[in-house]
XYZ file of C-alpha atoms in Angstrom:
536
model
C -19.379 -20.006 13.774
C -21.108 -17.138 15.454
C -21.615 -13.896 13.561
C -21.940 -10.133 14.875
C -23.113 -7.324 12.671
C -22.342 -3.748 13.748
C -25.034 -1.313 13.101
C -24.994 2.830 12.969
C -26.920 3.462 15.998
C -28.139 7.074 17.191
C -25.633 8.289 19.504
C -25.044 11.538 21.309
C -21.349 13.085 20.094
C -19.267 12.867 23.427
C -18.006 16.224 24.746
C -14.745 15.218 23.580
C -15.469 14.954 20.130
C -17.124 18.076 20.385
C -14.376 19.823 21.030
C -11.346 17.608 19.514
C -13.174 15.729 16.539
C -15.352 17.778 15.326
C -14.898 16.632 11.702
C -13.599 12.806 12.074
C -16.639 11.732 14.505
C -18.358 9.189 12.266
C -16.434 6.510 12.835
C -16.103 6.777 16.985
C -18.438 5.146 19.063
C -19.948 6.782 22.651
C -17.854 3.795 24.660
C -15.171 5.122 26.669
C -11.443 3.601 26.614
C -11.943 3.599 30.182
C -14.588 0.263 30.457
C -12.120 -1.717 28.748
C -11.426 -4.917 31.109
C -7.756 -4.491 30.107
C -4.601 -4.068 32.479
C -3.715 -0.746 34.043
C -0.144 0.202 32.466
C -1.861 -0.381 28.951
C -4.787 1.401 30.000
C -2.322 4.182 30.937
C -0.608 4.090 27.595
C -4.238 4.440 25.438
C -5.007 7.301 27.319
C -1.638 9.301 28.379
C 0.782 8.171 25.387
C -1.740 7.963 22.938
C -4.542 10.284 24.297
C -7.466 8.176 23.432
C -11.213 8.835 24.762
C -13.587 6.964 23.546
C -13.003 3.401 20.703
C -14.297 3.865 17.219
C -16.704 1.914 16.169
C -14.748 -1.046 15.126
C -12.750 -1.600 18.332
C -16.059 -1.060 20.235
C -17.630 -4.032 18.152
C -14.947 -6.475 18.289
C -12.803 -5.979 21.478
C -15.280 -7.112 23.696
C -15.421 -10.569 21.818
C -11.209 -10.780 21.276
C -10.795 -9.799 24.522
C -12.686 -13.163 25.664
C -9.802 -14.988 23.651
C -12.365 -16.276 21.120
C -10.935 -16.367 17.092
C -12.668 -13.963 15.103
C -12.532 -12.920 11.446
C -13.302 -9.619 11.255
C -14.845 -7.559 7.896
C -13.660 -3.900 8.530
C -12.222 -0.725 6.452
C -9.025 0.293 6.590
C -8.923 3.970 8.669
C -11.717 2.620 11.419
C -9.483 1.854 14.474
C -8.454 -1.809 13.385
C -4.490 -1.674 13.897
C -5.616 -0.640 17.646
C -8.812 -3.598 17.879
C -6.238 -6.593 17.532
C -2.984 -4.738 19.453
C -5.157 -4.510 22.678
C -5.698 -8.021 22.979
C -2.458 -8.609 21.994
C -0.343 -6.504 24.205
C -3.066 -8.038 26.847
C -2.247 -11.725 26.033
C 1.787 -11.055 26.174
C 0.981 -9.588 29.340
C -1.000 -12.971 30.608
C 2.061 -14.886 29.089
C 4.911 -13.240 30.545
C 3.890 -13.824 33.968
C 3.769 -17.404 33.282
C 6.518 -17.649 30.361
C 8.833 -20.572 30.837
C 11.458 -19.658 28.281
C 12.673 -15.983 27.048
C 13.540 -17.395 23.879
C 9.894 -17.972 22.802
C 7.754 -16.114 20.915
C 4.375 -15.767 22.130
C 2.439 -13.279 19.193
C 3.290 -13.187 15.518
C 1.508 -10.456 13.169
C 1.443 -10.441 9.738
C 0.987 -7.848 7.140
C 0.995 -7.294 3.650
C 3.910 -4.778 3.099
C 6.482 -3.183 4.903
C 4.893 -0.021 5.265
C 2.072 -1.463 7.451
C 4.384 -3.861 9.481
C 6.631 -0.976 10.183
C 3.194 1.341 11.375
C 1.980 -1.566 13.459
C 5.531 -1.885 15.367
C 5.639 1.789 15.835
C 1.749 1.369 17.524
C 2.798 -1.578 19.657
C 5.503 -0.329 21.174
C 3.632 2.608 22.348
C 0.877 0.475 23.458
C 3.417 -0.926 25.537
C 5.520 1.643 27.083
C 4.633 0.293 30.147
C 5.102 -2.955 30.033
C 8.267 -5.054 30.027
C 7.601 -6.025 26.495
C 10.060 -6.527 23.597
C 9.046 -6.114 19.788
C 11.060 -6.828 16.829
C 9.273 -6.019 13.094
C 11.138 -8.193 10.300
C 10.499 -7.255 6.522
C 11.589 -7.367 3.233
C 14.354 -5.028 1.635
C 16.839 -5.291 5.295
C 19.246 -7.468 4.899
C 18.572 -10.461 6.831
C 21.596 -9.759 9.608
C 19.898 -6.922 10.976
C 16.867 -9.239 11.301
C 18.867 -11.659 12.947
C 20.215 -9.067 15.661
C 16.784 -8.540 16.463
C 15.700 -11.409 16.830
C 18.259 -12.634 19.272
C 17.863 -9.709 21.454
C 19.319 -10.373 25.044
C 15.566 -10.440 26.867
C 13.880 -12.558 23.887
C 11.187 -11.413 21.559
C 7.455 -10.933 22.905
C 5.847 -9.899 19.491
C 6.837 -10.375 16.251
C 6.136 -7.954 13.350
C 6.593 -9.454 9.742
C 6.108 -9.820 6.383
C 5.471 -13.084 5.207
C 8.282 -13.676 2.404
C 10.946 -12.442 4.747
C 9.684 -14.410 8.052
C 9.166 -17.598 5.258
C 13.192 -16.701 4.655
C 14.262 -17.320 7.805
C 11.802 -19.993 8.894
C 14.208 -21.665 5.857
C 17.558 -20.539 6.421
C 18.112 -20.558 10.226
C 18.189 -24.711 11.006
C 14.583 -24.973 12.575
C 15.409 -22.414 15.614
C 12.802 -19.639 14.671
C 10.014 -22.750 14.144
C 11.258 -24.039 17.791
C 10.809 -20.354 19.167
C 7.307 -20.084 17.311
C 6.005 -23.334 18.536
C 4.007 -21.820 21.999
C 2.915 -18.726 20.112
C -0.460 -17.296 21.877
C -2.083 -15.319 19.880
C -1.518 -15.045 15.897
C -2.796 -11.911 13.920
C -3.507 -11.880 10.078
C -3.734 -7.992 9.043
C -5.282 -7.454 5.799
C -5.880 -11.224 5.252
C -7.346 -10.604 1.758
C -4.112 -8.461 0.473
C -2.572 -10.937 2.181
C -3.931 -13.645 -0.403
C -3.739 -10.870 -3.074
C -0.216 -10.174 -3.155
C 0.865 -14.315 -3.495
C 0.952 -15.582 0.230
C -1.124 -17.804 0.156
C 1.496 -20.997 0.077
C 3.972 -19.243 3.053
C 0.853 -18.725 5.231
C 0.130 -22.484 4.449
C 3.396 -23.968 5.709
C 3.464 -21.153 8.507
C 0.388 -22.236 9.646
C 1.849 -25.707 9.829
C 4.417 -25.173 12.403
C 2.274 -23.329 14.737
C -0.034 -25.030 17.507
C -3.661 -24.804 17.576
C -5.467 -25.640 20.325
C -3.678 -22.770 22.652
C -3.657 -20.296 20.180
C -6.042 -17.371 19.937
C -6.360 -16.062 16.134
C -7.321 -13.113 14.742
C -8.255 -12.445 10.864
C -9.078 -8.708 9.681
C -10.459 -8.426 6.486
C -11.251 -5.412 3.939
C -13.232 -7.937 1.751
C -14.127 -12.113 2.023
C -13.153 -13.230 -0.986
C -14.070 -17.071 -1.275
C -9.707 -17.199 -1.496
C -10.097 -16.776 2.133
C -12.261 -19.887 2.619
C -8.959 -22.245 3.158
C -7.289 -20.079 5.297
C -9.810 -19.714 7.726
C -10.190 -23.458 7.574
C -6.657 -23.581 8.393
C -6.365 -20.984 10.591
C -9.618 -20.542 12.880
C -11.321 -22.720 15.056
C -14.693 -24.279 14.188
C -16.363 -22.198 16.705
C -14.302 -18.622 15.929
C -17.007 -15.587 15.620
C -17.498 -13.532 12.579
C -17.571 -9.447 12.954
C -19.237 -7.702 10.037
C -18.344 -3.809 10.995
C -18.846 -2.762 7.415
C -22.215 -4.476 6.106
C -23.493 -5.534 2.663
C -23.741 -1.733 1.692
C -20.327 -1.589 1.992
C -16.745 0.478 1.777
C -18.615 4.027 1.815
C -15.196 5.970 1.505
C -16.890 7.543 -1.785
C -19.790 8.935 -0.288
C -17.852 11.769 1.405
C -15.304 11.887 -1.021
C -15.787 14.213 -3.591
C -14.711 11.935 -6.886
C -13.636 13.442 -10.363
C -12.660 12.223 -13.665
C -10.231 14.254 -16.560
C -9.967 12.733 -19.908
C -7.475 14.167 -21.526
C -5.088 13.265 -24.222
C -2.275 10.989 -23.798
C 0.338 13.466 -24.973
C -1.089 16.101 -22.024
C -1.044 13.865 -18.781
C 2.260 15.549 -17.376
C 0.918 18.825 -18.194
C -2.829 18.281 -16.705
C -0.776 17.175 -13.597
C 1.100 19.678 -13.327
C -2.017 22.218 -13.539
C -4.059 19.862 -11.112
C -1.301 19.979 -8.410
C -0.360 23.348 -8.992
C -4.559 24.269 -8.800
C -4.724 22.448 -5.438
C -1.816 23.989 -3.304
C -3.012 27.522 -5.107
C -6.646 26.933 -3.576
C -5.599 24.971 -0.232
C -4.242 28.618 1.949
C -4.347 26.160 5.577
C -2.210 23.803 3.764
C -2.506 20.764 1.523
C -1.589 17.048 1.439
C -1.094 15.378 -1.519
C -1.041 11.375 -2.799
C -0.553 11.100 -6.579
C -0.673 7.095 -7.579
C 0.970 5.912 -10.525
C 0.693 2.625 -12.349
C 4.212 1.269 -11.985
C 6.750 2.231 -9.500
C 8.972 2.948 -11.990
C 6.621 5.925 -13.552
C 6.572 7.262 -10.061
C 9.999 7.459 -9.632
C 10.510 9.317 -13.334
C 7.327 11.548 -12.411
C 9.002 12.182 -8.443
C 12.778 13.157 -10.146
C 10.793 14.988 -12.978
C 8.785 17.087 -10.452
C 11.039 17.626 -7.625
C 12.961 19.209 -10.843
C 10.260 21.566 -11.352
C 9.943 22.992 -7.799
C 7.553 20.476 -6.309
C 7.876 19.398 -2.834
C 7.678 15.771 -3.524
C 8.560 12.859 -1.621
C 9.439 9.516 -3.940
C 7.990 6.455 -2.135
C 7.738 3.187 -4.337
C 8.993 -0.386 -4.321
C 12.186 0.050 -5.912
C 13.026 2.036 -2.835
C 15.224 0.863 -0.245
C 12.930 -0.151 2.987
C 14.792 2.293 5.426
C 13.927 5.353 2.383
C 10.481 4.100 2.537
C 10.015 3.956 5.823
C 11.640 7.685 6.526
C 9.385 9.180 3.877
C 6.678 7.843 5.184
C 7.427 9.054 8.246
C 8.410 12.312 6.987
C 4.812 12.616 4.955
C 2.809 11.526 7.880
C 4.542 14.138 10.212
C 4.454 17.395 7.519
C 1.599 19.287 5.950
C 2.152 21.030 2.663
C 4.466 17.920 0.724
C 3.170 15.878 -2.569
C 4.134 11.777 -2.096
C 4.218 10.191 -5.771
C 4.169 6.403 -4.806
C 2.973 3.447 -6.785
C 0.821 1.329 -4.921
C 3.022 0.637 -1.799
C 1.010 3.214 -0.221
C -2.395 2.379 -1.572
C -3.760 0.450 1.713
C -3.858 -0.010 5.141
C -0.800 2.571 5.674
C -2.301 5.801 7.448
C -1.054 9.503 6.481
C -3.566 12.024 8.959
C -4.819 15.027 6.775
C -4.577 14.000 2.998
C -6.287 16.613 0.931
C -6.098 15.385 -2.651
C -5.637 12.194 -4.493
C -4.341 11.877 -7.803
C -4.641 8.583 -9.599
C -2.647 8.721 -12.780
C -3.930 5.837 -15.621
C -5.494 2.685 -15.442
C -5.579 0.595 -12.058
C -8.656 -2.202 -10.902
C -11.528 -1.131 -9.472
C -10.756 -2.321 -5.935
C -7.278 -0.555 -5.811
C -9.027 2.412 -6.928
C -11.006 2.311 -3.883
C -8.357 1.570 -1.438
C -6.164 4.236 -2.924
C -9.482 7.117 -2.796
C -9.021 5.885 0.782
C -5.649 6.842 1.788
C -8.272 11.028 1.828
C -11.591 11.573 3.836
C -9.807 8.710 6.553
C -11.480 8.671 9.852
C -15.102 10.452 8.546
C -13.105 13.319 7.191
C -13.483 15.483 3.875
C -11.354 14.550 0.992
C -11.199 14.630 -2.748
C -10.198 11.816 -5.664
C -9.306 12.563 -9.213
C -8.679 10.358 -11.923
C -6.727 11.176 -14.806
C -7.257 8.950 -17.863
C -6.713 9.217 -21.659
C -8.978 8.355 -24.062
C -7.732 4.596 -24.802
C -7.741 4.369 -20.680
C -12.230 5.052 -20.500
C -13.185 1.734 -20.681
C -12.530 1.311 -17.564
C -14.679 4.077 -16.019
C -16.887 1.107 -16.803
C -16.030 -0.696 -14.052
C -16.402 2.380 -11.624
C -19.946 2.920 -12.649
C -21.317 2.839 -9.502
C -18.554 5.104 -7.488
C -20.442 8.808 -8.252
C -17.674 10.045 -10.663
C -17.975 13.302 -12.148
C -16.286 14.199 -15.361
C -14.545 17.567 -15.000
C -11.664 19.148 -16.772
C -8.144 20.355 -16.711
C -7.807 24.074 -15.166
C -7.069 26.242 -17.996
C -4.106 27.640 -19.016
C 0.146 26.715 -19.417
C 1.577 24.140 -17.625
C 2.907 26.389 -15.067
C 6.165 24.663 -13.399
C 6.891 21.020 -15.494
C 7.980 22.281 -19.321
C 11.180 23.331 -18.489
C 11.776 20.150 -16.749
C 10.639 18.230 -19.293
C 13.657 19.977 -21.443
C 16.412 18.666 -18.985
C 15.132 14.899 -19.917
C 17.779 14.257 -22.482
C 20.427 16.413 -21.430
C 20.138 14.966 -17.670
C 21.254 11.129 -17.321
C 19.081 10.330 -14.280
C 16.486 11.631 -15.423
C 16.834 9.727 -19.074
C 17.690 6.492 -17.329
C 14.552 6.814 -15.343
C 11.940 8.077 -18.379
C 13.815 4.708 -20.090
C 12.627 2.350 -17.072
C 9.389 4.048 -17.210
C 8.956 3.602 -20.568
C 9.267 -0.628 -20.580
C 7.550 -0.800 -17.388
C 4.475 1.172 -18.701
C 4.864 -1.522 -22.003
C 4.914 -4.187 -19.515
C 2.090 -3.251 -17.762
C -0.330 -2.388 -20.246
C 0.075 -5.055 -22.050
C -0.747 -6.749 -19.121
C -4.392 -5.046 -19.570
C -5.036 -5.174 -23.276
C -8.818 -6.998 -23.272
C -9.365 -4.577 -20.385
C -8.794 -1.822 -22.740
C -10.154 -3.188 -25.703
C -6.751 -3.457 -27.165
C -4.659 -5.279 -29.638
C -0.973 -5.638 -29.510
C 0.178 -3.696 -32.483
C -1.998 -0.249 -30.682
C -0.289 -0.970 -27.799
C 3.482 -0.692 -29.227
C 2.047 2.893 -31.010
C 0.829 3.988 -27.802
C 4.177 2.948 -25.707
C 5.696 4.561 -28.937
C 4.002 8.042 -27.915
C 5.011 7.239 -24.218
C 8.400 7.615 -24.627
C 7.779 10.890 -26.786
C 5.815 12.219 -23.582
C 8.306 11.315 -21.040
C 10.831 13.555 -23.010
C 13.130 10.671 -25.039
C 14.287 11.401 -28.963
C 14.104 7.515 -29.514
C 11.912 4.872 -28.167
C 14.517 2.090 -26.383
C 15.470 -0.718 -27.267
C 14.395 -4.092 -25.690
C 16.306 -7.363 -24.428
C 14.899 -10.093 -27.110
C 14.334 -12.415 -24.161
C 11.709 -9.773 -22.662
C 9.881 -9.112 -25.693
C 9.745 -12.800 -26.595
C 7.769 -13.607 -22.396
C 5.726 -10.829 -23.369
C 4.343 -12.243 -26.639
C 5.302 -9.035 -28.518
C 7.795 -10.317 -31.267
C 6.944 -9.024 -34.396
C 5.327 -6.127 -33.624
C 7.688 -3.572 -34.406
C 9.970 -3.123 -30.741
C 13.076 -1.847 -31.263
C 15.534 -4.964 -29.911
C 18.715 -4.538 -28.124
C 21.705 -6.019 -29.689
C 22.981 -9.206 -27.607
C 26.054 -8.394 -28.610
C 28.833 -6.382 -30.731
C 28.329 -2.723 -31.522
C 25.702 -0.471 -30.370
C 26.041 -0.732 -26.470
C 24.913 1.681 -24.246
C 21.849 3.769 -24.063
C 19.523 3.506 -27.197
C 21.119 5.253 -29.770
C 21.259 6.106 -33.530
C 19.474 4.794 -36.041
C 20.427 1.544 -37.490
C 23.056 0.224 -35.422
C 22.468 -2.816 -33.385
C 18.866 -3.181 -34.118
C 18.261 -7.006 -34.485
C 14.431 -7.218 -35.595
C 14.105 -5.683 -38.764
C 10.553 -4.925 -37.774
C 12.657 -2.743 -35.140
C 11.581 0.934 -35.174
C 15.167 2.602 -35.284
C 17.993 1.026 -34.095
C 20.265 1.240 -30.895
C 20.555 -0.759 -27.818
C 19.769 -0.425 -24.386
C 21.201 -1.823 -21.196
C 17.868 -1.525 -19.286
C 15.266 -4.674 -18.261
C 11.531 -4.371 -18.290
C 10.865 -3.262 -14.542
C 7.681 -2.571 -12.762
């Protein structure tokens, strides 16, 4: 295995940047898209569709060594150019293929991503990449039902390059009689996007068997990285050949997103995070007269959709992006949020990595998350060398975990003085308003299930969780804490510690009610039932 390092070198800022970057130049290098050894009509479509000059840094680094149809596993950041580094030689291999293609049917790239977001972005890149070029694209992913998929995939002229996600192209790969593994079998060039998330997020086992089916000796494969966790070690085994070259574009010093960042931390109590949002957000857009851009992460996509409906009551232009959303929801609000200045996007972390949103001025990380997700979220602001600004918003019980984030140049700072100027009223409509209690409910046992997910992170014992989920519920506006299915509580190890229960059966259906009817733990505090599940 060969390896490359990328260095910073001096360079002279191009003219172009001069006058078109003049605050995103870090990461572009001095090479011009025009000395690219790549075919005219996608030459034509970097520099008239997509009006590039000059590569970044990244694609300088590694495009020159994919382009040569060598493997490589590439280390590089999110926000650097990488999307663009392995579509060139992608677009340029279907290019090579199609001249000599024997069958339409066949499938000559497959690229894989972590979410649907991402696939979605890299589809939309591709097939401007190839405007001119008789290539056809399909992008398959999870939360479409699988006839859609099917209609693309059969398209009349065949499929060039496939887009997917790896549970839904798994799916087919077992549901459609061995056809998609016959049409994958001469595949060219295979891309792994964010091969650590990847890993991360459980794929390990459907990139296995995918792996499997596809041929080795012709194919050309491509691994970009974040981070080389030693989880990678098989896959590359798997996937590379012996003499595939290594690209290191970020270095031992690594992910520097936090040096031009500007990072706070508020510690505040527990019963005061809606209101120290609300002033936070409502400080921002106040101070931000050119307009503003706003990310605010919660832990569970069920808080972020309470928190969306709970702010979008209050006035707040917020867009609700999480993975209880439908995929076509997602991907219009993502394309609505990347398109508009001037809009808040409560997600959970669906939108932490790899997706890219141009101009995000603030992010807002509400509670506890891990230390690497709290980078790659502090990343979605300051993309592409410019400013932005992180704050994280913790209570008391949540500070061990500052920790873990004692090298990332936090500073503590405080809530902006004063009411909370838009959210109270809101906050009134909770019990009156049935959305609005059905979703502080969900949030409510998917903040349980979560945090008790974390308790030796947090220095906690089971009984100080169930009080603090206790004075959740209070803060998200409910009279009474619900009620639990027995068969949750019991997977979660919590019996006994004083959960209300829902009743399995007989009176006291419905949303958690009165006291005393249909509690079946009398360690139960109050009684009631509920009809919702622990959800994330």
């Amino acid at each position: 295995m060969l390896r490359l390092f990328s260095r910073s070198l001096p360079m002279r800022r191009p003219s172009f940047l001069r006058k078109h970057m003049s605050s995103a130049y870090t990461h572009v290098s001095d090479m011009p898209v025009t000395s690219l050894a790549i075919s005219k009509p996608t030459m034509r479509a970097l520099t008239e569709v997509m009006g590039y000059s000059f590569l970044t840094k990244v694609q300088a680094t590694t495009l020159p060594v994919i382009l040569e149809g060598k493997d490589v596993l590439a280390k590089s950041k999110t926000g650097t150019g990488k999307t663009m580094a392995f579509l060139i030689p992608t677009i340029e291999t279907l290019v090579h293929t199609h001249l000599h293609k024997k069958q339409k049917n066949n499938i000559s790239a497959l690229i894989l991503s972590p979410s649907r977001e991402l696939a979605t972005q890299i589809e939309v890149e591709a097939k401007k990449l190839s405007t001119f070029h008789p290539i056809h694209i399909a992008c398959i992913v999870g939360g479409v039902p699988m006839s859609k998929d099917l209609h693309r995939l059969h398209h009349p002229d065949g499929i060039d390059l496939l887009v997917a996600t790896p549970g839904r192209l798994q799916d087919h790969l077992n549901s459609d009689n061995g056809d998609l593994v016959r049409r994958l079998a001469g595949i060219r060039i295979l891309v792994l996007d964010e091969a650590d998330r990847l890993l991360d997020m459980g794929f390990r086992r459907d990139i296995e068997k995918l792996l499997q089916f596809l041929p080795v000796s012709r194919r050309q494969t491509l691994l970009f990285s974040a981070t080389l966790p030693t989880s990678l070690d098989q896959i590359q085994k798997l996937a590379l050949k012996t003499n595939h070259v290594f690209i290191d574009t970020v270095g031992d010093d690594e992910d520097q997103t936090h040096v031009h960042v500007k990072q706070s931390v508020v510690t505040c109590q527990f019963k005061d995070h809606i209101a120290a949002l609300d002033k936070l957000l409502d400080a921002h857009i106040q101070s931000s007269p050119d307009g503003y851009k706003i990310i605010v992460f919660f832990p569970t996509a069920r808080a972020a959709g309470f928190m969306a409906q709970l702010f979008l009551h209050a006035g707040y232009p917020v867009l609700e992006m999480h993975s209880r959303k439908s995929q076509s929801h997602r991907t219009k609000t993502a394309a609505n949020f990347r398109a508009r200045d001037n809009q808040i996007l409560f997600s959970s972390d669906v939108s932490a990595r790899g997706v890219d949103y141009p101009g995000v001025t603030l992010v807002i990380q509400v509670g506890l998350t891990e230390k690497e997700q709290y980078i790659h979220r502090l990343g979605r602001t300051g993309r592409a060398g410019k400013d932005g600004e992180g704050v994280l918003l913790l209570s008391p019980f949540e500070t061990p975990f500052l920790n873990e984030l004692n090298d990332m140049q936090l500073v503590e700072t405080t809530v902006p003085r004063g009411k909370a100027p838009r959210v109270e009223n809101s906050m009134r409509r909770v019990q009156s308003n049935a959305d609005l209690r059905k979703a502080a409910e969900q949030a409510y046992q998917a903040w349980l299930g979560y945090y008790n997910s974390n308790l030796r992170r947090l220095n906690m014992n089971k009984e100080q969780l169930v009080d603090m989920a206790e004075e959740y519920s209070r803060i998200v506006g409910l009279k009474e804490v619900p009620a639990l299915q027995k068969s949750i509580i019991s997977k979660m190890g919590l019996k006994g510690t004083g959960l209300r229960v829902a009743a399995t059966s007989g009176g006291g259906s419905g949303h958690s009610g009165g006291r005393g009817g249909g509690s079946v733990n009398s360690g139960a505090r109050g009684g009631g039932s509920s009809r919702t599940h622990l959800q994330s």
